[in-house]
mmCIF file of C-alpha atoms and ligand atoms in Angstrom:
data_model
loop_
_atom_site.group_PDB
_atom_site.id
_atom_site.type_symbol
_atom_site.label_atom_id
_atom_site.label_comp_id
_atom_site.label_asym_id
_atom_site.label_seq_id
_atom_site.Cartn_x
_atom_site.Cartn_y
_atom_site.Cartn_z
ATOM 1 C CA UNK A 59 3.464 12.383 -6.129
ATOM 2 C CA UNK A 60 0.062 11.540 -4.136
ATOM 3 C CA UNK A 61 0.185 10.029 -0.694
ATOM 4 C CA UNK A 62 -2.781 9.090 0.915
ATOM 5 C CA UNK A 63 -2.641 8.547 4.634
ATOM 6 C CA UNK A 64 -5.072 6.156 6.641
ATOM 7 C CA UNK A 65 -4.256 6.821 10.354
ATOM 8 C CA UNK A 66 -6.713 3.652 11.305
ATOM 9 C CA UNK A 67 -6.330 1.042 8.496
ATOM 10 C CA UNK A 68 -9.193 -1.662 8.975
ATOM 11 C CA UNK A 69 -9.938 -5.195 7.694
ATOM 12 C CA UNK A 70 -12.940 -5.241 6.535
ATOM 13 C CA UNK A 71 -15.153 -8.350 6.653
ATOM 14 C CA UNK A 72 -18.283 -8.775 4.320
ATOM 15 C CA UNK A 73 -20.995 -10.390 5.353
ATOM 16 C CA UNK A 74 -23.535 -11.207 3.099
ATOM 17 C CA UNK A 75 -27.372 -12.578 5.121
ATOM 18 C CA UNK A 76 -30.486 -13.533 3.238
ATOM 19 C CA UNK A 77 -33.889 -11.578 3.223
ATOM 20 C CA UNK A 78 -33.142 -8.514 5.861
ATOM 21 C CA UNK A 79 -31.336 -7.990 9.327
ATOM 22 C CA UNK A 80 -33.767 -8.711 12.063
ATOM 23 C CA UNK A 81 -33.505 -9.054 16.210
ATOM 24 C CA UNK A 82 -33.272 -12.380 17.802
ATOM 25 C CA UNK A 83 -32.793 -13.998 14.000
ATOM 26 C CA UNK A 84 -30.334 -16.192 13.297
ATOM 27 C CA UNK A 85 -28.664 -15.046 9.621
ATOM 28 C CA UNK A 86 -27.236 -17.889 8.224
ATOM 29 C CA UNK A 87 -24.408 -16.015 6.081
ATOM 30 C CA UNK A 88 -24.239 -16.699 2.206
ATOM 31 C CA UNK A 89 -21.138 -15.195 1.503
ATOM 32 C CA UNK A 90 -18.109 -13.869 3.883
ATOM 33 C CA UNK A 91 -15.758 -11.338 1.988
ATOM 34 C CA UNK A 92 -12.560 -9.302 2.678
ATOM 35 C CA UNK A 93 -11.082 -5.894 1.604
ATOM 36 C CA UNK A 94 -9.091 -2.846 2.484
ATOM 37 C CA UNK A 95 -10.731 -0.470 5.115
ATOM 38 C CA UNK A 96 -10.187 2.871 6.247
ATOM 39 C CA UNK A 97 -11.009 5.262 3.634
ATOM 40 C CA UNK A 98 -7.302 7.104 2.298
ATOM 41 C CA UNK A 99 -6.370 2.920 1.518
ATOM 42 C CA UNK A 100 -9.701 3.106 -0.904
ATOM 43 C CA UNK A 101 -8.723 6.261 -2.297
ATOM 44 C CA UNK A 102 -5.265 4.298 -3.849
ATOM 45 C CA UNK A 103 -7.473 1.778 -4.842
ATOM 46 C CA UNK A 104 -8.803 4.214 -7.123
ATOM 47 C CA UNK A 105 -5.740 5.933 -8.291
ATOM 48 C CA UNK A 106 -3.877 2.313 -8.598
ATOM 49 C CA UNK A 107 -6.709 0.728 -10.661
ATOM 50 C CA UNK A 108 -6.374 4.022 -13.033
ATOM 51 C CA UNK A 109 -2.758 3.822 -12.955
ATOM 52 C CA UNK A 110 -1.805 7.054 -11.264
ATOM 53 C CA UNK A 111 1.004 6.956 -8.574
ATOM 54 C CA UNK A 112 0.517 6.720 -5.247
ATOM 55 C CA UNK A 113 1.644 5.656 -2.306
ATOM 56 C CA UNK A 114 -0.528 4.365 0.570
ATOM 57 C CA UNK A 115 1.180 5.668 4.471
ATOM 58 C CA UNK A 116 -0.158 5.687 7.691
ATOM 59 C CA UNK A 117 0.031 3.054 10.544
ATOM 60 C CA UNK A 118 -0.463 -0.549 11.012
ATOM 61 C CA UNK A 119 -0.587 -2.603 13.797
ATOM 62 C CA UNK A 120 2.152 -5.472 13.657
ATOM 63 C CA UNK A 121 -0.435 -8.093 14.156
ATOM 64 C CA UNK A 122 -2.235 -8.901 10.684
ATOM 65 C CA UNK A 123 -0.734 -6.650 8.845
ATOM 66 C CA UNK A 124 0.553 -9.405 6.438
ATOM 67 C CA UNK A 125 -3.500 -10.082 5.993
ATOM 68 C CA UNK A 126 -3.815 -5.725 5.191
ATOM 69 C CA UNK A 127 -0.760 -5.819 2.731
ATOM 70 C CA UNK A 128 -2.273 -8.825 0.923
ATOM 71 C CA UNK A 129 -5.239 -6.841 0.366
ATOM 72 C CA UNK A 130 -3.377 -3.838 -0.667
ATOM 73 C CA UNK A 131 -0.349 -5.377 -3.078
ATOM 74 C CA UNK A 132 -3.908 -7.240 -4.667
ATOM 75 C CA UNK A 133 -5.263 -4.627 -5.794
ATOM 76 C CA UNK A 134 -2.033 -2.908 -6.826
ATOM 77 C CA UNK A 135 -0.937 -0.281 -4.369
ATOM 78 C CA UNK A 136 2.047 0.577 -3.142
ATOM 79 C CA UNK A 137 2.722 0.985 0.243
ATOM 80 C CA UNK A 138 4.992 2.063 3.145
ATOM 81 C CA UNK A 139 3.021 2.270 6.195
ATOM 82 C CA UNK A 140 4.964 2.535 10.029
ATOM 83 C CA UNK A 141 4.579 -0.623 11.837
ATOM 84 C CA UNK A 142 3.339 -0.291 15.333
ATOM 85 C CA UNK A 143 4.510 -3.155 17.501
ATOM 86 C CA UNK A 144 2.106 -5.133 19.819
ATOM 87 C CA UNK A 145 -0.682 -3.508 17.790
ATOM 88 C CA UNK A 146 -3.155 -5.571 15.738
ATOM 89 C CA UNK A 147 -4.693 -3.933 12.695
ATOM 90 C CA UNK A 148 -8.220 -3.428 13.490
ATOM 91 C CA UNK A 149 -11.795 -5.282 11.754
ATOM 92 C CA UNK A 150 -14.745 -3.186 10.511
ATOM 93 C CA UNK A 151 -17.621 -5.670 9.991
ATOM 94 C CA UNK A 152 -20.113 -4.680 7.283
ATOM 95 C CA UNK A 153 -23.050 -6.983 6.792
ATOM 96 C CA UNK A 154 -25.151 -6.718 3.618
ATOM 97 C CA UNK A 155 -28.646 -7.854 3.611
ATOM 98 C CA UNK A 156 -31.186 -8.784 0.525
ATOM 99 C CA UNK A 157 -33.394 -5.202 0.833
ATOM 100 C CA UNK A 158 -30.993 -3.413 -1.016
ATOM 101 C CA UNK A 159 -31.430 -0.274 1.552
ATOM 102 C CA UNK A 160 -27.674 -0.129 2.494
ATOM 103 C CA UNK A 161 -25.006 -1.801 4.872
ATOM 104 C CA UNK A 162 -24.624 -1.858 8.594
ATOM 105 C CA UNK A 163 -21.265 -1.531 9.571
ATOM 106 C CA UNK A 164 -19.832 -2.186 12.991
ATOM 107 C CA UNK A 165 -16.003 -0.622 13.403
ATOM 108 C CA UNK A 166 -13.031 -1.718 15.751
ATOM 109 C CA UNK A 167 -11.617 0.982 17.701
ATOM 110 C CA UNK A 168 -8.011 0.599 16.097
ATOM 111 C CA UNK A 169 -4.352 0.977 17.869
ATOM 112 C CA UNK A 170 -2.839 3.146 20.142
ATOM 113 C CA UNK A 171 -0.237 5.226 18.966
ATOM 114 C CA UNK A 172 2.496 5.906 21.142
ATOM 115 C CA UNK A 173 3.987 9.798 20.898
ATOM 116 C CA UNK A 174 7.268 8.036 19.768
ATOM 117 C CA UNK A 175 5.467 6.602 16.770
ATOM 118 C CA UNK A 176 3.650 9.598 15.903
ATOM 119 C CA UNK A 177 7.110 11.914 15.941
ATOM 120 C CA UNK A 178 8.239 9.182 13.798
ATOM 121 C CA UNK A 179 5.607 9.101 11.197
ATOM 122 C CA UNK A 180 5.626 13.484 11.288
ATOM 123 C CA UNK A 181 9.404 13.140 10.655
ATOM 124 C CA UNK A 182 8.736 10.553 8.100
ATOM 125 C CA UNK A 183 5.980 13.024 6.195
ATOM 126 C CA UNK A 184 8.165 15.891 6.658
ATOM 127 C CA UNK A 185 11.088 14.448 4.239
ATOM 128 C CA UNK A 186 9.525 12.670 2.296
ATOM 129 C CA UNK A 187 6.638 15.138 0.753
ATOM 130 C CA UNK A 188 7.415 17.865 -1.565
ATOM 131 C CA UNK A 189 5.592 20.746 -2.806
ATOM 132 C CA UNK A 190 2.699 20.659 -5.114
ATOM 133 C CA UNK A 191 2.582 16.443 -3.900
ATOM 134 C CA UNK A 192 -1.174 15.844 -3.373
ATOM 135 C CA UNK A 193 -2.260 14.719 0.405
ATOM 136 C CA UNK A 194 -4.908 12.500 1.076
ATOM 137 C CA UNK A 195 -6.064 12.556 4.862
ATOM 138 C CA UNK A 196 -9.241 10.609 4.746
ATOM 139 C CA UNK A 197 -10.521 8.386 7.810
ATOM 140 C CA UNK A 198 -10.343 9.297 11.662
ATOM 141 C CA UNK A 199 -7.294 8.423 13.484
ATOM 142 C CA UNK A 200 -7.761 5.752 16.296
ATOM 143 C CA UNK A 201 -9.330 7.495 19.082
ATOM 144 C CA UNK A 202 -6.516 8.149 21.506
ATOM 145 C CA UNK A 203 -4.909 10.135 19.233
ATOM 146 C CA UNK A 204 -4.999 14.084 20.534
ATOM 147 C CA UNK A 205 -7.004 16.072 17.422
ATOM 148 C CA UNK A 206 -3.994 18.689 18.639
ATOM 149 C CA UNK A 207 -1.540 16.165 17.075
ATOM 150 C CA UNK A 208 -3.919 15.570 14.202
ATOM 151 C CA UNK A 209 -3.922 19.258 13.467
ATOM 152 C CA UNK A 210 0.119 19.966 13.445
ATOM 153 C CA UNK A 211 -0.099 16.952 10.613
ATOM 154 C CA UNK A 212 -2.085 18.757 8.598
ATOM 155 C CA UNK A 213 -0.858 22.337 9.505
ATOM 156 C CA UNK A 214 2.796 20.605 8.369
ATOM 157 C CA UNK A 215 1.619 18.992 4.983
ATOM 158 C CA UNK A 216 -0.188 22.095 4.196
ATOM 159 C CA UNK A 217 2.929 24.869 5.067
ATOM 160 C CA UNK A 218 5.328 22.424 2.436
ATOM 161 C CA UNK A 219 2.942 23.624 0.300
ATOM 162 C CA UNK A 220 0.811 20.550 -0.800
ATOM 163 C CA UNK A 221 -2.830 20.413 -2.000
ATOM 164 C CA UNK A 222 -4.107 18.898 1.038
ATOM 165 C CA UNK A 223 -7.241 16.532 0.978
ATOM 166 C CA UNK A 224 -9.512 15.737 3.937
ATOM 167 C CA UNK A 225 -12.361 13.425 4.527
ATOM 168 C CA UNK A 226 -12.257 13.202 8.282
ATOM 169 C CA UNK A 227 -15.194 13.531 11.518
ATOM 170 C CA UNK A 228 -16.042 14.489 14.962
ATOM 171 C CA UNK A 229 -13.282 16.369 16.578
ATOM 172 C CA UNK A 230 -10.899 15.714 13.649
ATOM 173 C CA UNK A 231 -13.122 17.448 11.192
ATOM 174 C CA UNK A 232 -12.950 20.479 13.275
ATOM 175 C CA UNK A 233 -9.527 20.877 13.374
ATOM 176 C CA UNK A 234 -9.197 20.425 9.480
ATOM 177 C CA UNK A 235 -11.639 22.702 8.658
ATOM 178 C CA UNK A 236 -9.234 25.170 10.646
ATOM 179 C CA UNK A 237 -6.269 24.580 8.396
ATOM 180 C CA UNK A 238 -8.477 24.973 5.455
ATOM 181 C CA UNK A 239 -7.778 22.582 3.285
ATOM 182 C CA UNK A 240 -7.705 22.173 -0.487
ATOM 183 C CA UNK A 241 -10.040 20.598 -0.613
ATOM 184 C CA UNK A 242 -12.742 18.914 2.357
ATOM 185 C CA UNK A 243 -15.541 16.735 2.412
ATOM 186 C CA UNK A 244 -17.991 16.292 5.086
ATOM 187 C CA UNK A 245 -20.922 13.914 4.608
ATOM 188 C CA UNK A 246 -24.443 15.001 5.509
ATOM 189 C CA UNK A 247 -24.204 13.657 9.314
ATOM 190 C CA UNK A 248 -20.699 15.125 9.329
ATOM 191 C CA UNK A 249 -21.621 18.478 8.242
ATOM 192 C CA UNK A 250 -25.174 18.540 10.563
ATOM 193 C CA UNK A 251 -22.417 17.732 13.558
ATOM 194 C CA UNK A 252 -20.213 20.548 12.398
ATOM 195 C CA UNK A 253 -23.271 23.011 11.947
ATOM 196 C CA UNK A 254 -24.630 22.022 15.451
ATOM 197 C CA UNK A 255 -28.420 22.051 14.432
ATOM 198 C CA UNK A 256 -31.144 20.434 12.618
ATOM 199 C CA UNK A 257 -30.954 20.050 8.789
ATOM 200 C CA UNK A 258 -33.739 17.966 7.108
ATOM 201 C CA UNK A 259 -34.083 19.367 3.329
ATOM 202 C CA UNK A 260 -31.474 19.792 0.669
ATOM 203 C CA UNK A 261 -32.222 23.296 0.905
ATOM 204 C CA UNK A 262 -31.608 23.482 4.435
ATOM 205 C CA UNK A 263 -28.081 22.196 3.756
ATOM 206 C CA UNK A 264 -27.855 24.805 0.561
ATOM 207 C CA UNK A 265 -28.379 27.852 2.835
ATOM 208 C CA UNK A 266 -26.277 26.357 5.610
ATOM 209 C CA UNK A 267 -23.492 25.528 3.073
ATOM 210 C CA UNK A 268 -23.265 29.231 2.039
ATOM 211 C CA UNK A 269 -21.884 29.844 5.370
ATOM 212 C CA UNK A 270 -19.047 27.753 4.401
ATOM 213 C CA UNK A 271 -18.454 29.987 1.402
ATOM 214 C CA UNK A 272 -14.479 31.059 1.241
ATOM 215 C CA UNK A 273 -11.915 30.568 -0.965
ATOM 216 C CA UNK A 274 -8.907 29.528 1.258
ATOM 217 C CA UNK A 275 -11.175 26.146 0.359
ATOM 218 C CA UNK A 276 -10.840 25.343 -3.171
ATOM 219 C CA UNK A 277 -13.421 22.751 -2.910
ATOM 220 C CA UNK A 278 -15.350 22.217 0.046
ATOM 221 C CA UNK A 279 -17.703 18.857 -0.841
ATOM 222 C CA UNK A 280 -20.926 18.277 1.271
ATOM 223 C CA UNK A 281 -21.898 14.139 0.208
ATOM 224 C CA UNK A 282 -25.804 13.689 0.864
ATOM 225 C CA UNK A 283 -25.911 9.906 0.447
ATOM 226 C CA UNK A 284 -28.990 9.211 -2.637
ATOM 227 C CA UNK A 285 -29.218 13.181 -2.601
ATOM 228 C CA UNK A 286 -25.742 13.071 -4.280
ATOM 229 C CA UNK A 287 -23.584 15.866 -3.229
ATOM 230 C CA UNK A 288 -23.322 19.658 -3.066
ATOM 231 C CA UNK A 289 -19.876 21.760 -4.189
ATOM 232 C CA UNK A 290 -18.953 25.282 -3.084
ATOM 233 C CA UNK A 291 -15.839 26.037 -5.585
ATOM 234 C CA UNK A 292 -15.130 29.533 -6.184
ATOM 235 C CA UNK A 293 -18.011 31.320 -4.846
ATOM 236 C CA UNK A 294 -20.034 28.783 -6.620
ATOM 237 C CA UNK A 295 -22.306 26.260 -5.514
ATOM 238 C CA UNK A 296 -23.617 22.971 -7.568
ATOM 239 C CA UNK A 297 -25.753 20.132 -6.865
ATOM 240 C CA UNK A 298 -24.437 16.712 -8.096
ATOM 241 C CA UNK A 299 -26.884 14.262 -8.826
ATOM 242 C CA UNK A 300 -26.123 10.739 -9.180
ATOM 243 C CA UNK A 301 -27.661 8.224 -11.554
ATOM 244 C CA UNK A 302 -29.433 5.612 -10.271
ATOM 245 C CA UNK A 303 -28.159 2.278 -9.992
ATOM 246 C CA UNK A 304 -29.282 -1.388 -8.044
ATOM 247 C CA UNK A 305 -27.420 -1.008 -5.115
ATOM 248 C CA UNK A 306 -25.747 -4.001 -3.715
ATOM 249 C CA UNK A 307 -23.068 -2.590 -1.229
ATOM 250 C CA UNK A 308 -22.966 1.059 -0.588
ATOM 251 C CA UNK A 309 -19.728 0.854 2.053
ATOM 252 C CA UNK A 310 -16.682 2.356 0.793
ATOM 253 C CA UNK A 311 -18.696 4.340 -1.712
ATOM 254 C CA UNK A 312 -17.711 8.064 0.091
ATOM 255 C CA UNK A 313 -13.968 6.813 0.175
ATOM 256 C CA UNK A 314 -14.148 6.094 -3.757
ATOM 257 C CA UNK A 315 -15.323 9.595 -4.339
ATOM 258 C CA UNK A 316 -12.537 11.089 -2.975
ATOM 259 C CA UNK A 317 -10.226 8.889 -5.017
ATOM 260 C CA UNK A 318 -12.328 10.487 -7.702
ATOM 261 C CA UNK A 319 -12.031 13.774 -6.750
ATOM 262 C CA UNK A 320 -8.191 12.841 -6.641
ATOM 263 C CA UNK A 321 -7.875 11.293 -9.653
ATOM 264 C CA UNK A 322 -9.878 14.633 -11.351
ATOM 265 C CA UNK A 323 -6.921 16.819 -9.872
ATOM 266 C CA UNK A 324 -4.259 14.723 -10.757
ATOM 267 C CA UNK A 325 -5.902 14.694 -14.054
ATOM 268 C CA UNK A 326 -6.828 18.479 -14.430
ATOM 269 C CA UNK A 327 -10.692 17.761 -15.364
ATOM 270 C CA UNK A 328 -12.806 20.889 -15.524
ATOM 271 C CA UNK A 329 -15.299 21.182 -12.360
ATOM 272 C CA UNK A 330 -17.779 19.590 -14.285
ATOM 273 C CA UNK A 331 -16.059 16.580 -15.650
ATOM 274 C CA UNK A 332 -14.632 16.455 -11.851
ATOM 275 C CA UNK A 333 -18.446 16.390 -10.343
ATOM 276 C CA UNK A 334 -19.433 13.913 -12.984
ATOM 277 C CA UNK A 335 -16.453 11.407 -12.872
ATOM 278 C CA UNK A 336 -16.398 10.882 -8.742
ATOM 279 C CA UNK A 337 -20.038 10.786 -8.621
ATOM 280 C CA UNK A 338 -19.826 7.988 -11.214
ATOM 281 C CA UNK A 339 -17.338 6.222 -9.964
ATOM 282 C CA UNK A 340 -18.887 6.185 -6.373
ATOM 283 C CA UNK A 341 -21.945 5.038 -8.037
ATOM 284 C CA UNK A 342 -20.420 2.078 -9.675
ATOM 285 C CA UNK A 343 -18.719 0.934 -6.085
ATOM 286 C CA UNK A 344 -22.380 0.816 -4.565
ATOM 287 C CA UNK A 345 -23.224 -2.162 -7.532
ATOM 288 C CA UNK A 346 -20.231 -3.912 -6.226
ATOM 289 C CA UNK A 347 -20.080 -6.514 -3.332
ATOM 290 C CA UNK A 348 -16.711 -5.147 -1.783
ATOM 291 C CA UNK A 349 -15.576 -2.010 -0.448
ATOM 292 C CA UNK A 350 -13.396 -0.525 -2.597
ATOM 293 C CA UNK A 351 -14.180 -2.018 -5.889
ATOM 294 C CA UNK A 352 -15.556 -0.752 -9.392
ATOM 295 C CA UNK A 353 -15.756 -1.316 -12.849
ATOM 296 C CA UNK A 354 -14.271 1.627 -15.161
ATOM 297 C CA UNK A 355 -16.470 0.981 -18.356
ATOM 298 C CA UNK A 356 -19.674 1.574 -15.894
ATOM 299 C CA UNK A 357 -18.391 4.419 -14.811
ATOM 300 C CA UNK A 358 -17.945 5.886 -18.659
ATOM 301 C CA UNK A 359 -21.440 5.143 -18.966
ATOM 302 C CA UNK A 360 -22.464 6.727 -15.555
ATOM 303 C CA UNK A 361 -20.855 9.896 -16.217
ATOM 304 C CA UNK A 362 -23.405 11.081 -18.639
ATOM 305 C CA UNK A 363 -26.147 10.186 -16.952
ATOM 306 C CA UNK A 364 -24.497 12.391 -13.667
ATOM 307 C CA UNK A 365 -26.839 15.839 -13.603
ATOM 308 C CA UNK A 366 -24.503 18.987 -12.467
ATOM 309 C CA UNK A 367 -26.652 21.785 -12.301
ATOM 310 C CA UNK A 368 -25.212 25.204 -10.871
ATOM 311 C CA UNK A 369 -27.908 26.804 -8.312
HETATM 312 O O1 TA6 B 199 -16.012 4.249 4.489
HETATM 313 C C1 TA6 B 199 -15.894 2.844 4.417
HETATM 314 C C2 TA6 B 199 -14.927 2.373 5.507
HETATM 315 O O2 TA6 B 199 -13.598 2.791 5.292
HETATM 316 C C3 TA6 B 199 -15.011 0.881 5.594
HETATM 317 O O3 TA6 B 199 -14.101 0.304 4.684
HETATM 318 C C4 TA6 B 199 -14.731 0.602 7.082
HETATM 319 O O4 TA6 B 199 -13.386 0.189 7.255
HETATM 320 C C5 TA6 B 199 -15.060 1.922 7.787
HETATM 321 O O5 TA6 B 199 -15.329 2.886 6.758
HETATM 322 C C6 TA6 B 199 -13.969 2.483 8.663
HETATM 323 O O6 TA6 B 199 -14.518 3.710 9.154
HETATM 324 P P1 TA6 B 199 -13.715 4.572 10.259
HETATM 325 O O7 TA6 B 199 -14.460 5.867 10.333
HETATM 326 O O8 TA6 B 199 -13.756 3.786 11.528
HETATM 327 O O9 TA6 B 199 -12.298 4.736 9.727
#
């Protein structure tokens, strides 16, 4: 079975302006939008929409939730999140412009999670996966929690002997990197943070990415926005590049790579056919107006078009 955990759930409103974002203008919107937030939530988007099973865990705040499960039982996944009374699932605002250069998204801190809840949702992991399950980790937890506590979750899904999947930042990305994960991916501000200095070419983030060279990582992903992405897998290291497409919303379009990465496992694709299907996929989400969405015959096309060259 795949689980795929979102600690920090969000709501995400869409907010489409005419012409582009400016100071002191008033943006009359054209269009206001909702979908799932969060990151792991977009990753059973993915596996939902291609029919793989999955179930979607974390927490959610009592208040909305019935607004966050609409969104999710819409798009087809299956849930079974913990409930976290007085809470109120959290908003990320993401306003889309005409200029076609990217979103701007503004992010609600999230709920606090009591250390009652959280021994509740470890206990809840702990019988519930089995070994070989994959684990999707993807998204920060809401601030207060301890990256300590963040760490025993993964350090307990990894010693049941699951392929453990991270997308995570800041502190949090620290600590995973620790447990060494199946498989991680940083994105390029991500992986500058976690290399603590300047990087400013894609070679600079080639030579820094051979420091990150071991193979208690089975793939370690480095996402470079337009640059595509760069894969150390087996003492190997490649350089996805994606196709180019009109971008209308580029939120949510990290998220859907992991679900492609996922869905790749799941599916036992070769590296290659792996590298070309989540960079297609994410491709196809940045033509789409919502977060998590695609369209699967685009993606067919996109694949070929994906260059994977091994440096
Ligand atoms: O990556 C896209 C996204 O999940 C949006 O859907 C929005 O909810 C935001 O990121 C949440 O980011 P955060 O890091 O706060 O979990």
């Amino acid at each position: 079975m795949i689980y795929t955990v979102t600690l920090n759930p969000a709501i995400d409103r869409i907010v489409h302006i005419p012409g582009e974002l400016t100071r002191g203008q008033n943006h009359r919107s054209t269009a206001t939008s909702f979908d799932i937030g969060g990151k792991a939530t977009h990753v059973s988007v993915v596996l939902s929409s291609l029919n793989i099973a999955n179930i979607a865990t974390g927490f959610m705040g009592e208040g909305r939730k019935d607004v966050l499960i609409d969104l999710l039982e819409k798009k087809g996944v299956c849930h079974d999140f913990l409930t976290l009374p007085n809470e109120e699932v959290r908003e990320s605002i993401v306003i889309v412009d005409e200029t076609n250069k990217g979103s701007y998204m503004i992010t609600e801190k999230g709920p606090n999670v009591s250390p009652n809840m959280l021994q509740q949702f470890k206990e809840k992991l702990q019988t519930t996966i089995q070994k070989n399950d994959i684990v999707v980790f993807a998204g920060n937890p809401s601030t207060q929690m301890d990256p300590k506590d963040y760490r025993e979750l993964l350090e307990m899904i990894k010693s049941k002997h699951c392929r453990l999947v991270v997308d995570a930042s800041d502190r949090y990305l620290q600590e995973a990197l620790a447990v060494k994960p199946y498989l991680l991916k940083p994105n390029q501000y991500e992986f500058k943070e976690l290399i603590g200095k300047p990087l400013n070419t894609l070679e600079d983030y080639i030579h820094a990415a051979f420091h990150f060279m071991c193979d208690d990582i089975e793939y370690f992903f480095i996402s470079l926005g337009k640059e595509g992405s760069l894969l150390l897998h087996h003492q190997e290291i490649y350089h996805i590049i994606p196709p180019t497409v009109k971008q209308v919303n580029d939120t949510g379009c990290g998220d859907v790579f992991i679900g492609g990465l996922v869905y790749s496992i799941a599916q036992k694709f070769s590296v290659e056919k792996m590298c070309r299907f989540a960079t297609a996929i994410s491709a196809s989400k940045a033509t789409q107006h919502s977060s998590s969405d695609f369209e699967l015959e685009q993606v067919q096309a996109l694949m070929e078009k994906v260059k994977v060259n091994q440096l």
